[in-house]
Amino acid sequence: MHISEGVLSAPVLAGGAAFAVAGIAVGLKKLDNNRIPQAGILAAAFFVASLVHVPIGPSSMHLILNGIVGLLMGWAAFPVIAVALVLQAILFQFGGITSLGVNTIIMAGPAVLGYYLFTPFIARGHTTAMAGAFACGFTAVLVSALIAAAALMLTGEAFLEVSAALVAAHIVVMIIEGIITMFCVAFLKKVQPSMLSIG
Amino acid sequence: MMRTYLKRTPLTKAGWLYLIIGVILMVYAGPALGHGVQGRITPQTGMQVNASYDDGEPMAYAAVEVTHADEKLPFQTGRTDRNGCFVFLPDKPGDWRVVVNDGMGHQLSLTTQLDKNLELNKESGPEKTYGALSRPEKALMGIAIIFGLSGVFFWWRGRAEMRKVRDAKKTVS
């Protein structure tokens, strides 16, 4: 899902960068001091998650974890994910420096969306919370694939074909991310519900 | 003999001239008006491109574009095979650029330099080397950088807080 260097046209890259900077600014403003260490730990987890490869048939996919990052951080998912993506681009050549803005939107946009859509479910009873958590992990990756396809469409690829290919390639990751998000929420609800912004 | 034959035929001299010109045109223009095709399959060595994702999975059926540094138009376009391989036969020395794009956001860009014998210039091989650190070492480095950054950010935010507290103390005293 990381878009490489040189794939997208300059206007798409510039637009992505502008939106990403705006998102990071909002995220940093909304980030409380006492949540900074949590942001650091989540950034580290997001950074390393892409190195965990899930074998799917003959190919493999890596974890993304933007659903759980969004659920825990809200708007602060933008700076968290941006820092992790910068390091992934520099150290592992995932994505590229010029496509950082677009990649941040692809990963952090759905994270924030998931925060707004699914936090109300997390506060409810066990079954609803678990369903909400699964849906959050699942939807975040799905929306990421759709945004990536939209970015590629603006540079000339056919939207339906690319989005279908991306969604098909990530369907197992979506389910795995849903399950991981579910376990994380179940654990945090018992141990430290304050981390889930539900008090 | 020829003269009597020419006299007997109904064609005039001009008619013969047209006929001869027509035959010449047909013989020479033939290849230009209708292309025949020919070809053969021979074992051949060329420049082989192997494109794969970082986990080793081949970039199968990805679009490839081969361009010489001095030319604007691509020398060759095509797709990798199911093993992520692509072979091209460069026809002149210099820098050659190969771009492999899977259409889903991943793009591999390689440059190679050929000498006048169209052989790989060893000094500028196509392999990119990304530092000497292994992947776990890089992961550790990344985590350390992230923790360092959050520490610096924490201190920076804390400094503003401390200033507020100090100012509050001053106004109290």
XYZ file of C-alpha atoms in Angstrom:
372
model
C 0.000 0.000 0.000
C 3.063 2.254 0.122
C 3.110 4.213 -3.123
C 6.658 4.338 -4.488
C 8.735 7.250 -5.700
C 7.971 8.482 -9.207
C 4.573 6.798 -9.603
C 2.297 9.757 -8.924
C 2.149 13.080 -10.756
C 3.382 16.287 -9.111
C -0.087 17.813 -8.399
C -1.216 14.620 -6.618
C 1.990 14.550 -4.559
C 1.656 18.241 -3.677
C -2.029 17.847 -2.740
C -1.244 14.815 -0.599
C 1.610 16.639 1.133
C -0.607 19.673 1.873
C -3.381 17.549 3.377
C -0.845 15.516 5.352
C 0.778 18.646 6.826
C -2.672 19.951 7.811
C -3.516 16.595 9.407
C -0.204 16.481 11.300
C -0.755 20.045 12.590
C -4.249 19.184 13.848
C -2.931 15.931 15.340
C -0.066 17.622 17.208
C -2.446 20.272 18.554
C -4.844 17.635 19.826
C -2.092 15.484 21.332
C -2.077 15.879 25.125
C 1.292 15.934 26.879
C 0.545 12.823 28.875
C -0.242 10.891 25.682
C 3.104 11.620 24.001
C 4.787 8.428 25.284
C 1.784 6.414 24.085
C 2.109 8.090 20.674
C 5.786 7.114 20.586
C 5.035 3.487 21.391
C 2.282 3.325 18.769
C 4.547 4.939 16.164
C 7.163 2.283 16.931
C 4.532 -0.477 16.646
C 3.243 0.914 13.340
C 6.819 1.221 12.070
C 7.652 -2.398 12.882
C 4.256 -3.829 11.813
C 5.119 -3.408 8.147
C 8.019 -5.811 8.638
C 5.661 -8.567 9.833
C 4.751 -10.478 6.724
C 1.601 -12.558 6.575
C 1.879 -15.412 4.074
C -1.180 -15.530 1.804
C -0.998 -18.372 -0.693
C 2.031 -17.870 -2.919
C 2.450 -14.209 -1.928
C 2.596 -12.333 1.351
C 1.272 -9.105 2.807
C 2.448 -7.015 5.701
C 0.418 -5.740 8.639
C -0.636 -2.089 8.675
C -2.312 -1.517 12.096
C -3.787 1.856 11.166
C -7.181 0.846 12.617
C -5.897 0.410 16.177
C -3.658 3.493 15.900
C -6.691 5.563 14.886
C -8.860 4.131 17.624
C -6.249 4.920 20.293
C -4.932 8.242 19.004
C -7.721 9.943 17.044
C -6.276 12.888 15.084
C -2.864 12.263 16.630
C -2.712 9.230 14.311
C -1.455 11.671 11.654
C 1.861 12.601 13.332
C 2.271 9.049 14.669
C 1.879 7.466 11.228
C 3.854 10.206 9.448
C 6.917 9.665 11.685
C 6.735 5.898 11.148
C 6.373 6.325 7.370
C 9.377 8.695 7.208
C 11.527 6.079 8.911
C 10.122 3.243 6.779
C 10.970 5.261 3.646
C 14.481 6.132 4.814
C 15.479 2.811 6.355
C 13.583 0.250 4.279
C 12.762 2.138 1.064
C 9.053 1.438 1.603
C 7.221 4.087 -0.387
C 9.361 7.140 -1.034
C 10.265 10.554 0.292
C 8.245 12.460 -2.328
C 5.192 10.238 -1.846
C 5.267 10.606 1.971
C 2.338 13.027 2.013
C 0.099 10.799 -0.079
C 1.124 7.717 1.893
C 0.342 9.532 5.161
C -3.155 10.343 3.859
C -3.620 6.726 2.698
C -2.754 5.332 6.144
C -3.786 8.060 8.598
C -6.983 9.247 6.874
C -8.787 5.908 7.456
C -7.358 5.810 11.004
C -9.094 9.083 11.902
C -12.239 7.953 10.082
C -12.216 4.733 12.104
C -11.846 6.763 15.321
C -14.988 8.787 14.600
C -17.027 5.879 13.233
C -16.242 3.189 15.783
C -15.352 4.828 19.123
C -19.081 5.032 20.060
C -19.327 1.238 19.638
C -16.234 0.581 21.754
C -17.859 2.251 24.780
C -20.832 -0.140 24.677
C -21.239 -3.744 25.817
C -18.766 -6.520 25.097
C -20.263 -7.930 21.879
C -20.913 -4.513 20.306
C -17.447 -3.317 21.298
C -15.807 -6.386 19.775
C -17.810 -6.033 16.560
C -16.901 -2.330 16.426
C -13.202 -3.068 16.981
C -13.156 -5.727 14.252
C -14.991 -3.396 11.870
C -12.523 -0.603 12.683
C -9.451 -2.722 11.842
C -11.139 -4.102 8.736
C -12.514 -0.793 7.431
C -9.276 1.139 7.983
C -7.360 -1.144 5.584
C -10.277 -1.186 3.129
C -10.477 2.621 3.010
C -6.663 2.796 2.699
C -6.887 0.598 -0.413
C -9.614 2.824 -1.858
C -7.644 6.038 -1.204
C -4.523 4.463 -2.763
C -6.594 3.487 -5.811
C -8.005 7.024 -6.010
C -4.484 8.504 -5.884
C -3.370 6.147 -8.654
C -6.510 6.976 -10.658
C -5.538 10.672 -10.609
C -2.283 9.619 -12.264
C -3.976 7.666 -15.017
C -4.661 4.169 -13.715
C -8.200 2.788 -13.950
C -9.851 3.216 -10.523
C -12.068 0.124 -10.556
C -9.320 -2.238 -11.694
C -6.716 -0.937 -9.246
C -9.085 -0.750 -6.277
C -10.388 -4.255 -7.003
C -6.809 -5.556 -7.214
C -5.755 -3.745 -4.022
C -8.830 -4.858 -2.053
C -8.426 -8.446 -3.283
C -4.745 -8.406 -2.321
C -5.502 -7.070 1.167
C -8.676 -8.957 2.063
C -6.819 -11.375 4.350
C -4.891 -8.491 5.935
C -8.226 -6.738 6.589
C -9.534 -9.757 8.473
C -6.265 -10.204 10.411
C -6.194 -6.495 11.283
C -9.811 -6.743 12.415
C -8.936 -9.621 14.754
C -5.809 -7.841 16.093
C -7.830 -4.660 16.740
C -10.478 -6.778 18.501
C -7.883 -8.370 20.817
C -6.237 -5.019 21.563
C -9.576 -3.414 22.438
C -10.633 -6.396 24.588
C -7.311 -6.198 26.468
C -7.350 -2.426 26.923
C -10.993 -2.367 28.018
C -10.058 -4.662 30.886
C -6.646 -3.248 31.766
C -6.722 0.449 30.905
C -9.995 1.724 29.456
C -8.739 5.334 29.681
C -6.480 4.645 26.673
C -9.540 4.056 24.497
C -10.897 7.585 25.018
C -13.991 6.041 26.607
C -13.101 6.788 30.219
C 14.643 -11.442 -84.634
C 13.758 -9.173 -81.724
C 12.960 -6.378 -84.156
C 10.473 -8.553 -86.100
C 8.886 -9.712 -82.808
C 8.445 -6.119 -81.656
C 6.919 -5.229 -85.051
C 4.448 -8.110 -84.817
C 3.124 -7.270 -81.358
C 0.225 -4.837 -81.031
C 2.102 -2.719 -78.421
C 3.661 0.557 -79.479
C 7.140 1.642 -78.313
C 5.546 3.765 -75.586
C 3.484 0.746 -74.539
C 6.617 -1.353 -74.081
C 8.231 1.407 -72.072
C 5.248 1.529 -69.694
C 5.279 -2.235 -69.376
C 8.980 -2.340 -68.482
C 8.605 0.493 -65.952
C 5.601 -1.307 -64.453
C 7.528 -4.562 -64.040
C 10.484 -2.747 -62.396
C 8.143 -0.945 -60.006
C 6.401 -4.171 -59.055
C 9.688 -5.915 -58.328
C 11.161 -3.123 -56.198
C 8.029 -1.808 -54.576
C 6.836 -5.254 -53.529
C 8.513 -5.361 -50.114
C 7.315 -1.849 -49.250
C 3.676 -2.363 -50.156
C 3.132 -5.700 -48.425
C 5.183 -6.727 -45.402
C 6.087 -10.323 -45.112
C 7.052 -11.541 -41.683
C 9.939 -13.675 -40.675
C 11.634 -14.613 -37.462
C 13.343 -17.306 -35.531
C 13.898 -18.290 -31.958
C 17.515 -18.515 -30.881
C 19.146 -18.828 -27.495
C 20.353 -15.311 -26.761
C 21.845 -13.518 -23.851
C 20.759 -9.991 -23.022
C 20.255 -7.781 -20.043
C 18.012 -9.584 -17.599
C 15.954 -7.584 -15.129
C 14.722 -9.375 -12.025
C 12.053 -7.410 -10.202
C 10.748 -8.496 -6.831
C 9.137 -7.017 -3.752
C 11.221 -6.668 -0.617
C 9.888 -9.969 0.761
C 11.189 -11.825 -2.285
C 7.867 -12.178 -4.079
C 8.388 -11.555 -7.818
C 6.805 -8.486 -9.405
C 4.920 -10.644 -11.889
C 3.309 -9.149 -15.028
C 4.409 -5.634 -14.067
C 4.793 -2.995 -16.800
C 8.420 -2.408 -17.831
C 9.887 0.556 -19.689
C 13.487 0.559 -20.911
C 14.924 3.922 -21.948
C 18.405 5.027 -23.023
C 19.595 8.139 -21.194
C 20.092 10.084 -24.471
C 16.652 9.289 -25.863
C 13.205 10.515 -24.953
C 11.183 7.643 -26.372
C 11.403 4.288 -24.597
C 13.611 1.706 -26.316
C 11.294 -1.073 -25.232
C 8.094 -1.486 -23.249
C 6.544 -4.697 -22.038
C 5.726 -6.730 -18.982
C 7.695 -8.969 -16.688
C 6.937 -12.672 -16.816
C 5.352 -14.550 -13.931
C 8.744 -14.791 -12.220
C 9.306 -11.045 -12.382
C 11.924 -11.403 -15.168
C 12.408 -9.217 -18.214
C 15.150 -9.412 -20.850
C 16.193 -6.701 -23.281
C 18.945 -6.446 -25.867
C 20.507 -2.969 -25.737
C 21.872 -1.704 -29.052
C 24.242 1.018 -27.908
C 26.534 1.846 -24.983
C 25.672 4.355 -22.267
C 23.221 4.612 -19.404
C 20.073 2.529 -19.587
C 17.139 3.081 -17.267
C 14.630 0.351 -16.484
C 11.379 1.213 -14.688
C 9.136 -1.602 -13.452
C 5.660 -0.515 -12.273
C 3.005 -2.923 -10.964
C 0.163 -0.403 -11.386
C -0.649 -0.666 -7.678
C 1.776 1.937 -6.429
C 5.038 -0.022 -6.427
C 7.752 1.117 -8.771
C 11.285 -0.165 -9.158
C 13.736 2.071 -10.963
C 17.153 0.739 -11.996
C 19.985 2.311 -13.962
C 22.824 0.452 -15.567
C 25.840 1.544 -17.601
C 27.118 -0.360 -20.632
C 30.591 0.027 -22.141
C 31.299 0.099 -25.886
C 31.217 -3.705 -26.087
C 27.675 -3.524 -24.662
C 28.853 -5.220 -21.520
C 27.995 -4.216 -18.007
C 30.361 -1.621 -16.658
C 31.370 -3.242 -13.407
C 32.148 0.066 -11.758
C 28.515 1.143 -11.864
C 26.588 -2.066 -11.486
C 22.808 -1.989 -11.345
C 22.596 -3.230 -7.792
C 21.650 -0.585 -5.291
C 23.165 -1.041 -1.873
C 21.320 0.432 1.051
C 23.929 0.629 3.769
C 25.464 -2.241 5.629
C 22.873 -2.622 8.388
C 20.689 -5.699 8.489
C 16.911 -5.445 8.649
C 16.576 -6.108 12.418
C 19.320 -3.553 13.084
C 17.474 -0.998 10.979
C 14.207 -1.818 12.786
C 15.926 -1.295 16.123
C 17.400 1.964 14.865
C 13.951 3.130 13.734
C 12.386 2.333 17.092
C 15.204 4.136 18.876
C 14.715 7.198 16.655
C 10.952 7.187 17.325
C 11.453 6.973 21.096
C 14.093 9.671 20.881
C 11.785 11.941 18.917
C 8.888 11.450 21.316
C 11.271 12.164 24.195
C 12.399 15.424 22.566
C 8.792 16.375 21.825
C 7.805 15.573 25.422
C 10.640 17.756 26.754
C 9.706 20.595 24.361
C 6.054 20.515 25.433
C 7.136 20.156 29.064
C 9.344 23.231 28.802
C 6.319 25.360 27.909
C 4.433 23.843 30.845
C 7.346 24.551 33.189
C 7.450 28.157 32.020
C 3.737 28.494 32.826
C 4.285 27.079 36.322
C 7.268 29.401 36.888
C 5.288 32.438 35.740
C 2.410 31.424 38.013
C 4.822 31.148 40.980
C 6.277 34.590 40.224
C 2.856 36.217 40.167
C 1.962 34.501 43.477
C 5.174 35.626 45.187
